[in-house]
PDB file of C-alpha atoms in Angstrom:
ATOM      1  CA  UNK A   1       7.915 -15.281   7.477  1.00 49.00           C
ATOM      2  CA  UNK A   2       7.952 -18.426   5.139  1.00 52.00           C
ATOM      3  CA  UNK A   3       9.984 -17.236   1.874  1.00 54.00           C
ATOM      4  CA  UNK A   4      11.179 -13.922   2.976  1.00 59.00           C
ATOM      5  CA  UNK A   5      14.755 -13.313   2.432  1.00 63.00           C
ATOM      6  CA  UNK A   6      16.375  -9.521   3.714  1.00 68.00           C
ATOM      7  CA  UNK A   7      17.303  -7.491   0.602  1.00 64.00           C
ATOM      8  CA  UNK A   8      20.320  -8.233  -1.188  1.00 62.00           C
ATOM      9  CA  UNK A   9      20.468 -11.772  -0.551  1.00 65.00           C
ATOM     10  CA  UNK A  10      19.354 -14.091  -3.465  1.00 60.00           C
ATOM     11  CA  UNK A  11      18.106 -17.622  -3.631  1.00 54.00           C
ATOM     12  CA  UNK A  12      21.278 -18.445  -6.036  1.00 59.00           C
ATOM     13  CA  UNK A  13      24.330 -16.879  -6.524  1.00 65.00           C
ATOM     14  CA  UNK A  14      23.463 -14.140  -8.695  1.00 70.00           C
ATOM     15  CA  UNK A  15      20.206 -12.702 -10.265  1.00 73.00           C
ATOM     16  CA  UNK A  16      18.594 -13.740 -13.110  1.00 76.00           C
ATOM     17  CA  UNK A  17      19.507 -10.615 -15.192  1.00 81.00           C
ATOM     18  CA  UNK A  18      21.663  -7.511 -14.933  1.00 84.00           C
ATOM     19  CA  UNK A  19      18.775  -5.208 -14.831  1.00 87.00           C
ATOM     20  CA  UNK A  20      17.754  -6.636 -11.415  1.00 88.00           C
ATOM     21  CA  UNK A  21      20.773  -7.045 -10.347  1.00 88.00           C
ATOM     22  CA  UNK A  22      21.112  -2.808 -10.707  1.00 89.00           C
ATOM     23  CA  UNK A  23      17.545  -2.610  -9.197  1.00 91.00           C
ATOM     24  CA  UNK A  24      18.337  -4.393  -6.391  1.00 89.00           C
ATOM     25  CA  UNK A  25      21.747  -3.005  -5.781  1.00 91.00           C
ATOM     26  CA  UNK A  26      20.086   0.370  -6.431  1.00 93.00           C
ATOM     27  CA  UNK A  27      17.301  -0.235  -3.495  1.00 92.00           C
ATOM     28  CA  UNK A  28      19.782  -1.458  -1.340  1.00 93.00           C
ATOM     29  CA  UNK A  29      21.918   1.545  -1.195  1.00 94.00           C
ATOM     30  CA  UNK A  30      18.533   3.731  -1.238  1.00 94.00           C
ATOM     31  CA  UNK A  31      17.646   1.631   2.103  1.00 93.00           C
ATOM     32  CA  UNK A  32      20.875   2.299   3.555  1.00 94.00           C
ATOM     33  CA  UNK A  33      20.930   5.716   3.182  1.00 95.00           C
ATOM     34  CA  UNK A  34      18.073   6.684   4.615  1.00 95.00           C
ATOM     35  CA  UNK A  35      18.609   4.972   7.633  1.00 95.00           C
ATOM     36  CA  UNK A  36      21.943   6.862   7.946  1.00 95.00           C
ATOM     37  CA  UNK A  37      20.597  10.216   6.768  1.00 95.00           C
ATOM     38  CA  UNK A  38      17.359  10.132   8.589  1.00 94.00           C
ATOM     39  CA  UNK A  39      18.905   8.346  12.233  1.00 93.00           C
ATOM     40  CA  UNK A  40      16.501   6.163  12.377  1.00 92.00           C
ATOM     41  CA  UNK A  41      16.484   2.356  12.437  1.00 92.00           C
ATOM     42  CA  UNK A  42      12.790   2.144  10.852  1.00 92.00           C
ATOM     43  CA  UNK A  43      13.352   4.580   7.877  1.00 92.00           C
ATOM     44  CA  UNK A  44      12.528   3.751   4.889  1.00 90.00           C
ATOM     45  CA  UNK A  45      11.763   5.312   1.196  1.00 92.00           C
ATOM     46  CA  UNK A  46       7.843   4.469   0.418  1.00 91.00           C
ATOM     47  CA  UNK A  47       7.462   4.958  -3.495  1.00 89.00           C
ATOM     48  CA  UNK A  48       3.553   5.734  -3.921  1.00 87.00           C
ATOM     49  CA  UNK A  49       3.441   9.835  -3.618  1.00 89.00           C
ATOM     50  CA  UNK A  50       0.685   9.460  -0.574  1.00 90.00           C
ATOM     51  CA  UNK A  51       3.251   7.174   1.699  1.00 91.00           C
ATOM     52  CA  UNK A  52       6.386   8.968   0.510  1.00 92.00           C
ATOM     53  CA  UNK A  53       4.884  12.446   1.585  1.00 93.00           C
ATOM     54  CA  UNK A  54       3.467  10.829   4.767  1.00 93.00           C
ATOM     55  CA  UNK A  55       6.309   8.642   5.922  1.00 94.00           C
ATOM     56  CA  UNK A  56       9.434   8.819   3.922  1.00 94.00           C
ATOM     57  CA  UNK A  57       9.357  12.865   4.281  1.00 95.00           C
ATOM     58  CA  UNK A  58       6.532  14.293   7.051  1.00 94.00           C
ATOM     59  CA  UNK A  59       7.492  11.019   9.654  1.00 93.00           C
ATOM     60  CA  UNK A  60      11.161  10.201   9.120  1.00 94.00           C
ATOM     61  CA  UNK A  61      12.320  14.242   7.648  1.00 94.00           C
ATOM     62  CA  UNK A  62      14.638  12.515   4.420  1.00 96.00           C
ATOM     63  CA  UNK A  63      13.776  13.249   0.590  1.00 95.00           C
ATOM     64  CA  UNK A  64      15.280  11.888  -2.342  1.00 94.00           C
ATOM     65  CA  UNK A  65      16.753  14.716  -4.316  1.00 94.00           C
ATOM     66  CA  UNK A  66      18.085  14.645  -8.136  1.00 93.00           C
ATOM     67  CA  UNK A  67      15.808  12.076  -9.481  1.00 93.00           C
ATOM     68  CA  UNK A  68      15.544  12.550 -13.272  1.00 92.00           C
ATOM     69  CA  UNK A  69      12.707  15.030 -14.623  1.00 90.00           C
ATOM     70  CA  UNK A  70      12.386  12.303 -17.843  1.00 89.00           C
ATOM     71  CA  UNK A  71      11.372   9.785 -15.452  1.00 90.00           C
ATOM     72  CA  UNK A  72       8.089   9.134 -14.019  1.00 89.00           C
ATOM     73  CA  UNK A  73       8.748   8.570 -10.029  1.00 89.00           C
ATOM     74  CA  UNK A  74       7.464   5.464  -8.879  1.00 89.00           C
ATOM     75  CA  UNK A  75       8.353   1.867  -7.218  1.00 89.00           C
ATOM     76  CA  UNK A  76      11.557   0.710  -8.840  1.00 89.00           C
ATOM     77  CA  UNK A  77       9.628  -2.509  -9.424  1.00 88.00           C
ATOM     78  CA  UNK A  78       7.854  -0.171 -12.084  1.00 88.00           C
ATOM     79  CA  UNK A  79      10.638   0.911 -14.085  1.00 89.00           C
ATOM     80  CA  UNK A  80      11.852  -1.235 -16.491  1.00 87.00           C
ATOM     81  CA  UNK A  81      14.533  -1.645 -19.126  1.00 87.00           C
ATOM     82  CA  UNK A  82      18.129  -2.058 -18.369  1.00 88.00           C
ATOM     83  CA  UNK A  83      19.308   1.644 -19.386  1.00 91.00           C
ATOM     84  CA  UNK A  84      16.550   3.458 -17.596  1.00 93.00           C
ATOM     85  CA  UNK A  85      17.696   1.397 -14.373  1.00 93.00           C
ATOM     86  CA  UNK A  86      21.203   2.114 -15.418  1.00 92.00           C
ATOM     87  CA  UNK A  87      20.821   5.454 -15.304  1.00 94.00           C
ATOM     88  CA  UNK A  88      19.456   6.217 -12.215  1.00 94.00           C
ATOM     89  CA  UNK A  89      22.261   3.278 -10.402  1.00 93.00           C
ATOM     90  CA  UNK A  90      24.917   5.554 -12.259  1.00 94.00           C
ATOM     91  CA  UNK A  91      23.193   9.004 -11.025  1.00 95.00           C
ATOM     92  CA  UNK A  92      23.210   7.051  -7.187  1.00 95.00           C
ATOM     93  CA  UNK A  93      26.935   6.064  -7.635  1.00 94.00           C
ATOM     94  CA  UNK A  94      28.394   9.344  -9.059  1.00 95.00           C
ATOM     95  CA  UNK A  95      26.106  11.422  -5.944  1.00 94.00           C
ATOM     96  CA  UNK A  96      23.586  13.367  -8.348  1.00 95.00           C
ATOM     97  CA  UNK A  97      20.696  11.068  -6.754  1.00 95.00           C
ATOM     98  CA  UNK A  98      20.943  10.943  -3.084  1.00 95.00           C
ATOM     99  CA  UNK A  99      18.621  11.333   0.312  1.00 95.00           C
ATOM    100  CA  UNK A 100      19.221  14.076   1.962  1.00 95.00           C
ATOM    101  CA  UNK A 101      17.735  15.916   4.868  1.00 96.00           C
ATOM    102  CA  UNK A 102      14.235  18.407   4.729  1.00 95.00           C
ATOM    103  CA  UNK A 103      14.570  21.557   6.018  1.00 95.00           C
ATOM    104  CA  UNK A 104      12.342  23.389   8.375  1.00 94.00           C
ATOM    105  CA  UNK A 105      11.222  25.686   5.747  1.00 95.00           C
ATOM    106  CA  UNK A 106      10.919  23.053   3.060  1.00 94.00           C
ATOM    107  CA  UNK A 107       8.601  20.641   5.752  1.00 94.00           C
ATOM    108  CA  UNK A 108       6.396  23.983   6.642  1.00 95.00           C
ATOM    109  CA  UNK A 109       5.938  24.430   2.300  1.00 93.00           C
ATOM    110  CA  UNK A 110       4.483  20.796   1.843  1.00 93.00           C
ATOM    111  CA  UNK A 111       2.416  20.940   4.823  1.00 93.00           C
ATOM    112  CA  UNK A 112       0.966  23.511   2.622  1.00 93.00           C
ATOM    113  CA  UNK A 113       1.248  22.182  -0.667  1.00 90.00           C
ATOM    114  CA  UNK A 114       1.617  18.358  -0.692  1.00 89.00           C
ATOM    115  CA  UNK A 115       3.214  18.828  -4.255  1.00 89.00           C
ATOM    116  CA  UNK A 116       6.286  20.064  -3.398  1.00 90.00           C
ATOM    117  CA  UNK A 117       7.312  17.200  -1.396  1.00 91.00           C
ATOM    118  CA  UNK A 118       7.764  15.200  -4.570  1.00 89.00           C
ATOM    119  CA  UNK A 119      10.578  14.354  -5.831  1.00 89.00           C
ATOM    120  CA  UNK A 120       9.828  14.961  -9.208  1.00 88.00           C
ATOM    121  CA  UNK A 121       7.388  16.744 -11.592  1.00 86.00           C
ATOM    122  CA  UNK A 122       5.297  13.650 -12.454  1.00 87.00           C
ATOM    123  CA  UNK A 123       4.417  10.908  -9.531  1.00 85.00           C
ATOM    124  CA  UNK A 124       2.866   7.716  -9.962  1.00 80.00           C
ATOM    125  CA  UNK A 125      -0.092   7.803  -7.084  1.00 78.00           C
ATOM    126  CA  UNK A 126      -2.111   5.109  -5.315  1.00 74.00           C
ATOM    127  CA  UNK A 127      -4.426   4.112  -7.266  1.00 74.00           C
ATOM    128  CA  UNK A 128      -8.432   4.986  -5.929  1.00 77.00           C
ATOM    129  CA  UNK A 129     -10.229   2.908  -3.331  1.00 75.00           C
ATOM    130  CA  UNK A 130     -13.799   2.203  -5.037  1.00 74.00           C
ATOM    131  CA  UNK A 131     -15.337   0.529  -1.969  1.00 75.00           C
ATOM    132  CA  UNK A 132     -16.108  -2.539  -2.010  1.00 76.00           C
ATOM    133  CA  UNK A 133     -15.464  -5.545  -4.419  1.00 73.00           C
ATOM    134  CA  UNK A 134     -18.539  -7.670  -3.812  1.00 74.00           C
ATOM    135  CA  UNK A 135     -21.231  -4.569  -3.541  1.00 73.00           C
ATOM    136  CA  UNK A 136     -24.938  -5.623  -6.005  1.00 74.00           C
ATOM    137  CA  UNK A 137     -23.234  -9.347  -6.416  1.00 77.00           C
ATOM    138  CA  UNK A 138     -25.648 -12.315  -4.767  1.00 76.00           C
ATOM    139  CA  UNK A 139     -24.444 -13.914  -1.709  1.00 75.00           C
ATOM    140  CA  UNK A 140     -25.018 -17.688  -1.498  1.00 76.00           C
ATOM    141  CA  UNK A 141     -27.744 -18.482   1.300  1.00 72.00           C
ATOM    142  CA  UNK A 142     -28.305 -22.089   1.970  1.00 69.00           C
ATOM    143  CA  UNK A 143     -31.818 -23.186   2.180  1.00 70.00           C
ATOM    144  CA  UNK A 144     -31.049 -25.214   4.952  1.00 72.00           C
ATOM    145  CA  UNK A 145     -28.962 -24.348   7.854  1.00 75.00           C
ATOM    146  CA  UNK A 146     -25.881 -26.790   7.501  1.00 76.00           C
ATOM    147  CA  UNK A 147     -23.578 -25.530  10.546  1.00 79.00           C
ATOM    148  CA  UNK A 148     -26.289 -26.148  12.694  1.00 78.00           C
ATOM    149  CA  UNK A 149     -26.460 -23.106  14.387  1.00 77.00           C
ATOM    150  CA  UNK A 150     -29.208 -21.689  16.482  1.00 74.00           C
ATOM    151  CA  UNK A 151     -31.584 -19.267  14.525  1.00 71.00           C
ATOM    152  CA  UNK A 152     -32.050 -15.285  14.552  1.00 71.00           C
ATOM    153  CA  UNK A 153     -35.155 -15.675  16.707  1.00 71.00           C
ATOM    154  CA  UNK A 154     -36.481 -18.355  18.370  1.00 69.00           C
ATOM    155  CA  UNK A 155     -39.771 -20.187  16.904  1.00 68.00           C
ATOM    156  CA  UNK A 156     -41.280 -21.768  19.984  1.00 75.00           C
ATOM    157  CA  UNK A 157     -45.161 -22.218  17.605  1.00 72.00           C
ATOM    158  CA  UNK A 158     -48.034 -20.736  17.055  1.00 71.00           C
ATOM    159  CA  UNK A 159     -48.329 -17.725  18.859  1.00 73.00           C
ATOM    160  CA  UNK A 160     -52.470 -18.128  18.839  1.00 72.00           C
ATOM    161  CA  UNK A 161     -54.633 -21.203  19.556  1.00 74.00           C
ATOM    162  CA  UNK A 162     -54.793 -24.050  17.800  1.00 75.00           C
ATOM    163  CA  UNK A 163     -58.834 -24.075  17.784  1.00 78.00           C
ATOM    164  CA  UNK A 164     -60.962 -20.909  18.180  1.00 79.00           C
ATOM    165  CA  UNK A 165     -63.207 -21.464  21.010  1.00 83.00           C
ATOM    166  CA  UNK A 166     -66.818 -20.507  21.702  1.00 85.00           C
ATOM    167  CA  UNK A 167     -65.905 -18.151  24.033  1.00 86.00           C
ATOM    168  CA  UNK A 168     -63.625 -16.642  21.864  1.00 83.00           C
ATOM    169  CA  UNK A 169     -66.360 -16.518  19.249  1.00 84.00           C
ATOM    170  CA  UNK A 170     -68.591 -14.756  21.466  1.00 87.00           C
ATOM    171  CA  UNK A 171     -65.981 -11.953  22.176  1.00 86.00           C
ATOM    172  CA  UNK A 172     -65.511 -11.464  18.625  1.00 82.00           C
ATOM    173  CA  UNK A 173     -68.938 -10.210  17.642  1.00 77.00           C
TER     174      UNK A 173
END
């Protein structure tokens, strides 16, 4: 994929600023982790509530435990500010924020309950589909028919006579 570059690796030599810098180094170890934790080479942590319940902890079994209760869980990309990021890179690097395993008993409570899958009180969820975008809006329909392509049913003419006959006349009245 044109412009894709695996996490970690930059364009220059470092990043533009020390808060994503920390992001980055923070998502990286995140990734890591639960590949190791969950023993699988496709795990990942999803950071909606709906994919996170779905993937990161029904499919691949891993959870993220000690996230702060201050914070609002969500995509890293969401949280900004260079001590909030701070914090949760020192909470990852001291071992108070890790991904750990889900227990048998805590998988049969959230098939229950979705809520207690989360990782912390508030979530930050997918936002709602309303259908679709172009719904009551005009479409453009060209008078003419500028592809050239055949019609929707074909108009071989008149389907009656051209000239009513007296025969035709005479069965009329």
């Amino acid at each position: 994929m044109v412009g894709y570059r695996p996490l970690g690796q930059t364009v220059g030599r470092d990043y533009a600023r020390t808060e994503i810098k920390m992001r980055g180094e923070l998502r990286k170890g995140m990734a890591e982790s639960a590949v190791l934790v969950a023993d699988k080479p496709d795990a990942k942590v999803c950071w909606t509530f709906e994919r996170y319940y779905k993937k990161t902890y029904l499919t691949d079994g891993i959870k993220i435990v000690g996230w702060p209760k201050s914070l609002v869980w969500q995509n890293l990309s969401g949280i900004t500010g260079l001590v909030q990021i701070g914090f949760l890179l020192q909470r990852w690097q001291d071992g108070t924020l890790y991904i750990a395993r889900v227990t048998p008993a805590e998988r049969e409570a959230a098939l229950l309950d979705s809520r207690k899958a989360a990782p912390a009180p508030w979530c930050a969820h997918s936002p709602p589909k309303l259908g679709r975008r172009d719904l009551k809006s005009h479409k453009y329909r060209p008078k003419t028919n500028p592809t050239g392509r055949p019609g929707r049913y074909e108009r071989n003419g008149p389907k009656s006579a051209q000239w009513v006959t007296a025969a035709a006349e005479a069965r009329a009245e």
